[in-house]
Short mmCIF file of N, CA, C and O in Angstrom, two decimals:
data_model
loop_
_atom_site.label_atom_id
_atom_site.label_comp_id
_atom_site.label_asym_id
_atom_site.label_seq_id
_atom_site.Cartn_x
_atom_site.Cartn_y
_atom_site.Cartn_z
N UNK J 1 116.58 178.48 68.06
CA UNK J 1 118.41 179.30 68.35
C UNK J 1 118.19 180.37 69.42
O UNK J 1 117.14 180.76 69.68
N UNK J 2 118.26 179.54 70.87
CA UNK J 2 118.07 180.95 72.57
C UNK J 2 118.77 182.02 71.86
O UNK J 2 119.44 182.92 70.74
N UNK J 3 118.49 183.00 73.32
CA UNK J 3 118.76 184.81 72.51
C UNK J 3 119.79 184.54 72.79
O UNK J 3 120.33 185.96 72.58
N UNK J 4 120.84 184.09 73.69
CA UNK J 4 122.23 183.58 74.67
C UNK J 4 123.23 183.82 72.76
O UNK J 4 122.60 182.83 72.24
N UNK J 5 124.03 184.07 73.31
CA UNK J 5 125.30 184.50 72.09
C UNK J 5 126.59 183.89 73.43
O UNK J 5 126.95 184.92 73.93
N UNK J 6 127.42 182.51 72.81
CA UNK J 6 128.58 182.44 72.79
C UNK J 6 129.92 182.68 72.45
O UNK J 6 129.39 183.45 71.32
N UNK J 7 130.41 183.12 73.50
CA UNK J 7 131.34 184.64 72.78
C UNK J 7 132.67 183.20 72.85
O UNK J 7 133.03 182.97 74.00
N UNK J 8 133.62 183.36 71.56
CA UNK J 8 134.73 182.46 71.47
C UNK J 8 136.00 183.31 71.70
O UNK J 8 135.83 183.36 70.30
N UNK J 9 136.98 183.34 72.57
CA UNK J 9 138.13 183.93 72.32
C UNK J 9 139.54 183.45 71.58
O UNK J 9 140.32 183.46 71.18
N UNK J 10 138.90 182.37 71.99
CA UNK J 10 140.46 181.68 71.36
C UNK J 10 139.60 180.20 70.32
O UNK J 10 138.41 180.04 69.94
N UNK J 11 140.56 179.92 69.81
CA UNK J 11 140.36 178.25 68.94
C UNK J 11 139.54 176.88 69.48
O UNK J 11 138.72 176.49 69.43
N UNK J 12 140.54 177.60 70.42
CA UNK J 12 140.58 176.11 71.89
C UNK J 12 139.30 175.77 72.65
O UNK J 12 138.04 175.05 72.59
N UNK J 13 138.24 177.42 72.58
CA UNK J 13 136.91 177.38 73.29
C UNK J 13 136.03 177.36 72.03
O UNK J 13 134.85 176.13 72.96
N UNK J 14 136.31 178.06 70.94
CA UNK J 14 134.99 177.41 69.82
C UNK J 14 135.24 175.67 70.00
O UNK J 14 134.36 175.57 69.50
N UNK J 15 136.50 174.91 70.07
CA UNK J 15 136.57 173.36 69.66
C UNK J 15 135.83 173.01 70.67
O UNK J 15 134.80 171.73 70.44
N UNK J 16 135.96 173.47 72.00
CA UNK J 16 135.15 173.23 73.59
C UNK J 16 133.59 173.66 73.02
O UNK J 16 132.43 171.85 73.47
N UNK J 17 133.45 174.30 73.25
CA UNK J 17 131.51 174.64 72.53
C UNK J 17 130.78 173.67 70.93
O UNK J 17 130.05 172.45 71.94
N UNK J 18 131.64 173.74 70.39
CA UNK J 18 131.04 172.94 69.22
C UNK J 18 131.92 171.06 69.19
O UNK J 18 130.13 170.24 69.31
N UNK J 19 132.41 170.85 70.36
CA UNK J 19 132.17 169.33 71.22
C UNK J 19 131.82 168.90 71.83
O UNK J 19 131.35 168.08 71.80
N UNK J 20 131.36 169.83 72.65
CA UNK J 20 129.65 170.17 73.34
C UNK J 20 128.56 169.78 73.09
O UNK J 20 127.46 169.95 74.00
N UNK J 21 128.53 170.04 71.78
CA UNK J 21 127.00 170.45 71.16
C UNK J 21 126.37 172.36 71.46
O UNK J 21 124.75 171.99 71.27
N UNK J 22 126.89 172.59 71.63
CA UNK J 22 126.30 174.34 72.76
C UNK J 22 126.27 175.07 70.47
O UNK J 22 125.03 175.42 70.89
N UNK J 23 127.42 174.52 70.20
CA UNK J 23 126.59 174.97 68.32
C UNK J 23 125.38 174.58 68.27
O UNK J 23 125.23 175.58 67.34
N UNK J 24 124.80 173.89 68.30
CA UNK J 24 122.87 173.78 68.42
C UNK J 24 122.15 174.19 69.33
O UNK J 24 121.07 174.03 68.36
N UNK J 25 122.20 175.26 70.34
CA UNK J 25 121.73 174.89 71.01
C UNK J 25 121.35 177.29 70.58
O UNK J 25 120.88 177.82 71.53
N UNK J 26 122.77 177.20 70.51
CA UNK J 26 123.32 178.76 70.86
C UNK J 26 124.57 179.18 69.76
O UNK J 26 125.10 179.01 69.23
N UNK J 27 123.99 180.68 69.29
CA UNK J 27 124.91 181.39 68.22
C UNK J 27 126.37 181.26 69.18
O UNK J 27 126.42 181.78 69.78
N UNK J 28 127.43 181.28 67.85
CA UNK J 28 128.96 182.11 68.66
C UNK J 28 129.38 182.63 68.04
O UNK J 28 129.05 182.33 66.54
N UNK J 29 130.28 183.70 68.65
CA UNK J 29 130.78 184.83 68.28
C UNK J 29 132.10 184.75 68.43
O UNK J 29 132.78 184.53 69.49
N UNK J 30 132.75 184.61 67.58
CA UNK J 30 134.75 184.34 67.87
C UNK J 30 135.44 186.10 67.01
O UNK J 30 135.05 186.55 66.50
N UNK J 31 135.35 186.18 68.29
CA UNK J 31 136.61 187.02 68.41
C UNK J 31 138.37 187.30 67.94
O UNK J 31 138.87 187.42 68.46
N UNK J 32 137.96 186.38 66.61
CA UNK J 32 139.42 185.68 66.13
C UNK J 32 138.34 185.52 64.45
O UNK J 32 137.38 184.95 64.08
N UNK J 33 139.60 185.89 63.81
CA UNK J 33 138.89 185.98 62.02
C UNK J 33 139.17 184.00 61.52
O UNK J 33 139.18 183.04 62.56
N UNK J 34 138.09 183.93 60.75
CA UNK J 34 137.78 182.46 60.11
C UNK J 34 139.22 181.22 59.93
O UNK J 34 139.83 182.07 59.21
N UNK J 35 138.90 180.33 59.94
CA UNK J 35 139.64 179.41 60.17
C UNK J 35 139.13 178.28 59.66
O UNK J 35 139.05 177.40 60.03
N UNK J 36 139.55 178.44 58.41
CA UNK J 36 138.51 176.65 57.43
C UNK J 36 138.92 175.39 58.23
O UNK J 36 138.24 174.74 57.95
N UNK J 37 140.89 175.53 58.06
CA UNK J 37 140.93 174.64 59.40
C UNK J 37 140.37 173.82 60.17
O UNK J 37 140.07 172.39 60.29
N UNK J 38 139.49 174.86 61.07
CA UNK J 38 139.53 174.57 62.33
C UNK J 38 137.54 174.39 61.41
O UNK J 38 137.32 173.76 62.89
N UNK J 39 136.93 174.94 61.49
CA UNK J 39 134.97 174.36 60.53
C UNK J 39 135.64 172.98 61.06
O UNK J 39 134.59 172.03 60.75
N UNK J 40 136.85 172.71 59.12
CA UNK J 40 136.47 171.79 58.44
C UNK J 40 136.49 170.21 59.80
O UNK J 40 136.54 169.46 59.12
N UNK J 41 137.00 170.77 60.53
CA UNK J 41 137.99 169.09 61.31
C UNK J 41 136.34 168.75 62.80
O UNK J 41 136.46 168.14 62.95
N UNK J 42 135.43 169.17 62.39
CA UNK J 42 133.89 169.13 62.96
C UNK J 42 132.83 168.75 61.53
O UNK J 42 133.28 169.36 60.92
N UNK J 43 131.92 167.74 62.75
CA UNK J 43 130.91 167.42 62.52
C UNK J 43 129.68 168.79 62.60
O UNK J 43 130.00 168.95 63.71
N UNK J 44 129.09 169.02 61.02
CA UNK J 44 127.66 170.00 61.58
C UNK J 44 126.56 169.86 60.79
O UNK J 44 126.53 170.13 60.26
N UNK J 45 125.95 168.52 61.73
CA UNK J 45 124.50 168.17 62.16
C UNK J 45 123.26 169.14 61.75
O UNK J 45 121.92 168.71 61.03
N UNK J 46 122.87 169.49 62.25
CA UNK J 46 122.29 170.33 63.22
C UNK J 46 121.95 171.95 62.82
O UNK J 46 123.27 172.30 62.05
N UNK J 47 121.47 172.50 62.91
CA UNK J 47 121.31 174.14 62.78
C UNK J 47 122.30 174.53 63.58
O UNK J 47 122.76 174.58 64.71
N UNK J 48 122.67 175.71 63.12
CA UNK J 48 124.13 176.54 63.35
C UNK J 48 124.19 177.62 63.39
O UNK J 48 123.95 178.17 61.92
N UNK J 49 125.12 178.56 64.15
CA UNK J 49 125.41 179.93 63.92
C UNK J 49 126.47 180.75 64.10
O UNK J 49 126.71 180.47 64.82
N UNK J 50 127.36 180.14 63.20
CA UNK J 50 128.32 180.46 63.87
C UNK J 50 129.54 182.04 63.08
O UNK J 50 129.80 182.14 62.02
N UNK J 51 130.02 183.05 63.74
CA UNK J 51 130.94 184.20 63.10
C UNK J 51 131.73 184.82 64.26
O UNK J 51 132.04 185.00 65.06
N UNK J 52 132.24 185.08 62.57
CA UNK J 52 134.00 185.58 63.26
C UNK J 52 134.26 186.51 63.14
O UNK J 52 132.87 187.72 62.45
N UNK J 53 135.41 187.82 64.02
CA UNK J 53 135.16 189.02 63.59
C UNK J 53 135.28 189.28 61.96
O UNK J 53 135.25 190.62 62.26
N UNK J 54 135.82 188.48 61.60
CA UNK J 54 135.62 189.54 60.24
C UNK J 54 134.60 189.50 59.36
O UNK J 54 135.10 189.58 58.52
N UNK J 55 133.64 188.96 59.78
CA UNK J 55 132.44 188.94 59.16
C UNK J 55 131.88 187.46 58.08
O UNK J 55 130.48 187.58 58.22
N UNK J 56 133.56 186.57 58.14
CA UNK J 56 132.55 185.80 57.55
C UNK J 56 131.28 184.88 58.51
O UNK J 56 131.47 184.89 59.79
N UNK J 57 130.80 184.12 57.97
CA UNK J 57 129.42 183.47 59.20
C UNK J 57 129.01 182.45 58.22
O UNK J 57 128.83 181.32 56.94
N UNK J 58 129.44 181.77 58.98
CA UNK J 58 129.32 179.90 59.34
C UNK J 58 128.28 179.76 59.37
O UNK J 58 127.74 179.28 60.73
N UNK J 59 126.53 179.61 58.62
CA UNK J 59 125.37 178.84 59.66
C UNK J 59 125.05 178.17 58.77
O UNK J 59 125.02 177.62 57.42
N UNK J 60 124.09 176.88 59.01
CA UNK J 60 123.46 176.47 58.36
C UNK J 60 121.62 176.30 59.05
O UNK J 60 121.39 176.40 60.81
N UNK J 61 120.57 176.61 58.60
CA UNK J 61 118.89 177.18 59.36
C UNK J 61 118.37 176.09 58.66
O UNK J 61 118.20 175.68 57.53
N UNK J 62 117.95 175.38 59.87
CA UNK J 62 116.25 175.00 58.89
C UNK J 62 115.12 174.76 58.81
O UNK J 62 115.25 175.36 60.15
#
C-alpha cells in the first residue's frame, strides 16, 4: 500500500473510494463509526485497510 491515506467523511465517499478500487492502493480512514451493512455491500478481493473513528479496523493483508 502507498504511504498516503484517503479520508472518507461520509458513507458515499467511502462507497466511491471502494467502487473505484482505491481501497486496493491506499488505506482509508473514515470519519464516522463503522457500519457493517455498509461494508457488506462491497466485495474485497485484494489487500485493503479501512479504519473507522470508533477504532474498528476492516483489513486484509496479503
